[in-house]
């Protein structure tokens, strides 16, 4: 039986061991999100459960220490290995990456952030201008404003002003 180590894609705070090929879905043990295994990145796989446990422990420690999810390395054993002490071998260590993982903010989070910075109220054109500077497209901006109004997070007290409820 092969074991794999994955990290939850929803909370990004929990590494867990799965049996590869035994099921199509699993649940995160921390946030209880349903995870599609075919879409998950397997950070490490092995037929030895103890080896998988060791790697999972190292990945979980790295997540707890840095607050971010590790990424797989594209390189071989000799390039850019981390020092994990004597607890983990070269084969395991090369699969853990220390690059900074950034979660891209959603357009609605950016728009709400801009409004919060400006006393929860702003002119629609000024808001659009700032949003465009933060890499939000014109169509995406319009769609996002419409959705935020539909969910009653924003409203327009007049035609040219947007305000947070």
mmCIF file of C-alpha atoms in Angstrom:
data_model
loop_
_atom_site.group_PDB
_atom_site.id
_atom_site.type_symbol
_atom_site.label_atom_id
_atom_site.label_comp_id
_atom_site.label_asym_id
_atom_site.label_seq_id
_atom_site.Cartn_x
_atom_site.Cartn_y
_atom_site.Cartn_z
ATOM 1 C CA UNK A 1 0.000 0.000 0.000
ATOM 2 C CA UNK A 2 1.300 3.466 -0.905
ATOM 3 C CA UNK A 3 0.952 6.416 1.437
ATOM 4 C CA UNK A 4 1.002 10.070 0.449
ATOM 5 C CA UNK A 5 1.387 13.336 2.334
ATOM 6 C CA UNK A 6 -0.946 16.184 1.318
ATOM 7 C CA UNK A 7 -1.720 19.667 2.657
ATOM 8 C CA UNK A 8 -5.301 20.942 2.828
ATOM 9 C CA UNK A 9 -5.925 23.436 0.021
ATOM 10 C CA UNK A 10 -8.668 25.227 1.971
ATOM 11 C CA UNK A 11 -7.113 26.036 5.349
ATOM 12 C CA UNK A 12 -3.463 25.446 4.269
ATOM 13 C CA UNK A 13 -2.683 24.673 7.885
ATOM 14 C CA UNK A 14 -2.777 20.884 8.064
ATOM 15 C CA UNK A 15 -0.681 18.134 6.491
ATOM 16 C CA UNK A 16 -2.107 14.632 6.561
ATOM 17 C CA UNK A 17 -1.360 11.142 5.311
ATOM 18 C CA UNK A 18 -3.626 9.419 2.799
ATOM 19 C CA UNK A 19 -3.659 5.992 1.216
ATOM 20 C CA UNK A 20 -3.011 6.576 -2.466
ATOM 21 C CA UNK A 21 -5.640 5.050 -4.744
ATOM 22 C CA UNK A 22 -8.040 4.000 -1.993
ATOM 23 C CA UNK A 23 -10.631 6.769 -2.435
ATOM 24 C CA UNK A 24 -11.447 9.828 -4.542
ATOM 25 C CA UNK A 25 -12.110 12.260 -1.699
ATOM 26 C CA UNK A 26 -11.081 12.867 1.881
ATOM 27 C CA UNK A 27 -11.794 15.459 4.558
ATOM 28 C CA UNK A 28 -9.311 17.806 6.160
ATOM 29 C CA UNK A 29 -8.803 16.776 9.746
ATOM 30 C CA UNK A 30 -8.563 20.421 10.828
ATOM 31 C CA UNK A 31 -11.205 22.384 8.868
ATOM 32 C CA UNK A 32 -13.364 19.430 7.714
ATOM 33 C CA UNK A 33 -13.308 20.587 4.072
ATOM 34 C CA UNK A 34 -14.020 17.978 1.435
ATOM 35 C CA UNK A 35 -10.889 17.510 -0.702
ATOM 36 C CA UNK A 36 -10.786 15.995 -4.198
ATOM 37 C CA UNK A 37 -7.670 13.804 -4.128
ATOM 38 C CA UNK A 38 -7.130 13.909 -7.902
ATOM 39 C CA UNK A 39 -6.637 17.677 -7.589
ATOM 40 C CA UNK A 40 -4.332 17.500 -4.573
ATOM 41 C CA UNK A 41 -0.562 17.857 -4.745
ATOM 42 C CA UNK A 42 1.151 14.883 -3.138
ATOM 43 C CA UNK A 43 4.226 16.271 -1.392
ATOM 44 C CA UNK A 44 5.678 12.841 -0.651
ATOM 45 C CA UNK A 45 4.728 9.228 -1.284
ATOM 46 C CA UNK A 46 6.150 5.997 0.040
ATOM 47 C CA UNK A 47 5.225 2.387 0.727
ATOM 48 C CA UNK A 48 6.643 2.787 4.239
ATOM 49 C CA UNK A 49 4.144 4.328 6.672
ATOM 50 C CA UNK A 50 6.848 5.377 9.158
ATOM 51 C CA UNK A 51 8.690 7.279 6.443
ATOM 52 C CA UNK A 52 5.447 9.060 5.442
ATOM 53 C CA UNK A 53 4.800 9.925 9.097
ATOM 54 C CA UNK A 54 8.291 11.410 9.407
ATOM 55 C CA UNK A 55 7.840 13.606 6.328
ATOM 56 C CA UNK A 56 4.331 14.654 7.399
ATOM 57 C CA UNK A 57 5.738 15.713 10.778
ATOM 58 C CA UNK A 58 8.422 17.805 9.092
ATOM 59 C CA UNK A 59 5.942 19.462 6.740
ATOM 60 C CA UNK A 60 3.547 20.180 9.616
ATOM 61 C CA UNK A 61 6.415 21.687 11.625
ATOM 62 C CA UNK A 62 7.354 23.897 8.681
ATOM 63 C CA UNK A 63 3.735 25.062 8.311
ATOM 64 C CA UNK A 64 3.498 25.825 12.035
ATOM 65 C CA UNK A 65 6.838 27.659 12.030
ATOM 66 C CA UNK A 66 6.363 29.769 8.921
ATOM 67 C CA UNK A 67 2.568 29.991 8.644
ATOM 68 C CA UNK A 68 2.594 29.029 4.957
ATOM 69 C CA UNK A 69 2.229 25.923 2.846
ATOM 70 C CA UNK A 70 5.411 24.389 1.452
ATOM 71 C CA UNK A 71 5.688 23.818 -2.312
ATOM 72 C CA UNK A 72 7.225 20.899 -4.166
ATOM 73 C CA UNK A 73 10.666 21.399 -5.624
ATOM 74 C CA UNK A 74 11.170 20.886 -9.314
ATOM 75 C CA UNK A 75 14.841 20.123 -8.828
ATOM 76 C CA UNK A 76 16.689 16.922 -7.964
ATOM 77 C CA UNK A 77 18.308 15.769 -4.740
ATOM 78 C CA UNK A 78 21.385 17.967 -4.843
ATOM 79 C CA UNK A 79 19.822 21.374 -5.416
ATOM 80 C CA UNK A 80 18.564 23.579 -2.600
ATOM 81 C CA UNK A 81 18.036 20.980 0.097
ATOM 82 C CA UNK A 82 17.003 22.093 3.531
ATOM 83 C CA UNK A 83 18.661 21.072 6.759
ATOM 84 C CA UNK A 84 16.147 18.928 8.620
ATOM 85 C CA UNK A 85 18.649 17.365 10.981
ATOM 86 C CA UNK A 86 18.983 13.602 11.200
ATOM 87 C CA UNK A 87 15.260 12.900 11.330
ATOM 88 C CA UNK A 88 14.654 13.032 7.570
ATOM 89 C CA UNK A 89 16.596 11.614 4.644
ATOM 90 C CA UNK A 90 17.624 13.286 1.363
ATOM 91 C CA UNK A 91 14.733 11.718 -0.545
ATOM 92 C CA UNK A 92 12.223 13.328 1.801
ATOM 93 C CA UNK A 93 13.965 16.669 2.222
ATOM 94 C CA UNK A 94 14.165 17.480 -1.483
ATOM 95 C CA UNK A 95 10.366 17.552 -1.753
ATOM 96 C CA UNK A 96 9.922 20.445 0.654
ATOM 97 C CA UNK A 97 10.277 23.964 -0.692
ATOM 98 C CA UNK A 98 10.860 27.117 1.284
ATOM 99 C CA UNK A 99 9.609 29.620 -1.308
ATOM 100 C CA UNK A 100 7.043 32.082 -0.068
ATOM 101 C CA UNK A 101 3.514 31.083 -1.026
ATOM 102 C CA UNK A 102 1.151 34.014 -1.498
ATOM 103 C CA UNK A 103 -2.576 33.702 -1.660
ATOM 104 C CA UNK A 104 -3.904 36.054 -4.255
ATOM 105 C CA UNK A 105 -6.608 38.300 -2.852
ATOM 106 C CA UNK A 106 -9.999 38.115 -4.473
ATOM 107 C CA UNK A 107 -11.397 41.195 -6.179
ATOM 108 C CA UNK A 108 -14.155 41.646 -3.605
ATOM 109 C CA UNK A 109 -11.593 41.542 -0.761
ATOM 110 C CA UNK A 110 -9.515 44.189 -2.516
ATOM 111 C CA UNK A 111 -12.521 46.444 -3.120
ATOM 112 C CA UNK A 112 -13.729 46.116 0.469
ATOM 113 C CA UNK A 113 -10.179 46.808 1.694
ATOM 114 C CA UNK A 114 -9.993 49.997 -0.356
ATOM 115 C CA UNK A 115 -13.327 51.147 1.038
ATOM 116 C CA UNK A 116 -12.301 50.363 4.620
ATOM 117 C CA UNK A 117 -9.110 52.410 4.158
ATOM 118 C CA UNK A 118 -11.282 55.325 2.980
ATOM 119 C CA UNK A 119 -13.770 55.509 5.877
ATOM 120 C CA UNK A 120 -16.152 52.889 4.385
ATOM 121 C CA UNK A 121 -17.291 55.289 1.650
ATOM 122 C CA UNK A 122 -15.904 56.438 -1.662
ATOM 123 C CA UNK A 123 -16.785 57.829 -5.056
ATOM 124 C CA UNK A 124 -17.339 55.070 -7.609
ATOM 125 C CA UNK A 125 -14.790 56.526 -10.065
ATOM 126 C CA UNK A 126 -12.115 56.895 -7.381
ATOM 127 C CA UNK A 127 -12.775 53.331 -6.235
ATOM 128 C CA UNK A 128 -12.562 52.066 -9.811
ATOM 129 C CA UNK A 129 -9.294 53.918 -10.361
ATOM 130 C CA UNK A 130 -7.700 52.415 -7.231
ATOM 131 C CA UNK A 131 -9.016 48.945 -8.067
ATOM 132 C CA UNK A 132 -7.582 49.142 -11.590
ATOM 133 C CA UNK A 133 -4.199 50.008 -10.098
ATOM 134 C CA UNK A 134 -4.438 46.797 -8.055
ATOM 135 C CA UNK A 135 -4.854 44.615 -11.179
ATOM 136 C CA UNK A 136 -8.634 44.317 -11.214
ATOM 137 C CA UNK A 137 -10.101 44.548 -14.712
ATOM 138 C CA UNK A 138 -12.972 46.881 -15.593
ATOM 139 C CA UNK A 139 -15.429 44.040 -16.204
ATOM 140 C CA UNK A 140 -14.302 42.233 -13.070
ATOM 141 C CA UNK A 141 -14.760 45.449 -11.090
ATOM 142 C CA UNK A 142 -18.315 45.941 -12.396
ATOM 143 C CA UNK A 143 -19.222 42.300 -11.697
ATOM 144 C CA UNK A 144 -17.769 42.470 -8.219
ATOM 145 C CA UNK A 145 -19.622 45.687 -7.327
ATOM 146 C CA UNK A 146 -22.872 44.150 -8.591
ATOM 147 C CA UNK A 147 -22.333 40.977 -6.526
ATOM 148 C CA UNK A 148 -21.442 42.959 -3.400
ATOM 149 C CA UNK A 149 -24.605 45.048 -3.837
ATOM 150 C CA UNK A 150 -26.687 41.895 -4.399
ATOM 151 C CA UNK A 151 -25.317 40.345 -1.192
ATOM 152 C CA UNK A 152 -26.025 43.641 0.573
ATOM 153 C CA UNK A 153 -22.417 44.229 1.621
ATOM 154 C CA UNK A 154 -22.366 47.510 -0.340
ATOM 155 C CA UNK A 155 -24.955 50.098 -1.260
ATOM 156 C CA UNK A 156 -25.132 53.374 -3.174
ATOM 157 C CA UNK A 157 -26.644 56.267 -1.245
ATOM 158 C CA UNK A 158 -26.322 58.252 -4.504
ATOM 159 C CA UNK A 159 -25.357 57.410 -8.092
ATOM 160 C CA UNK A 160 -21.687 58.268 -7.731
ATOM 161 C CA UNK A 161 -20.971 56.993 -4.196
ATOM 162 C CA UNK A 162 -20.403 53.433 -2.865
ATOM 163 C CA UNK A 163 -20.592 52.645 0.820
ATOM 164 C CA UNK A 164 -20.122 49.577 3.030
ATOM 165 C CA UNK A 165 -23.273 48.555 4.899
#
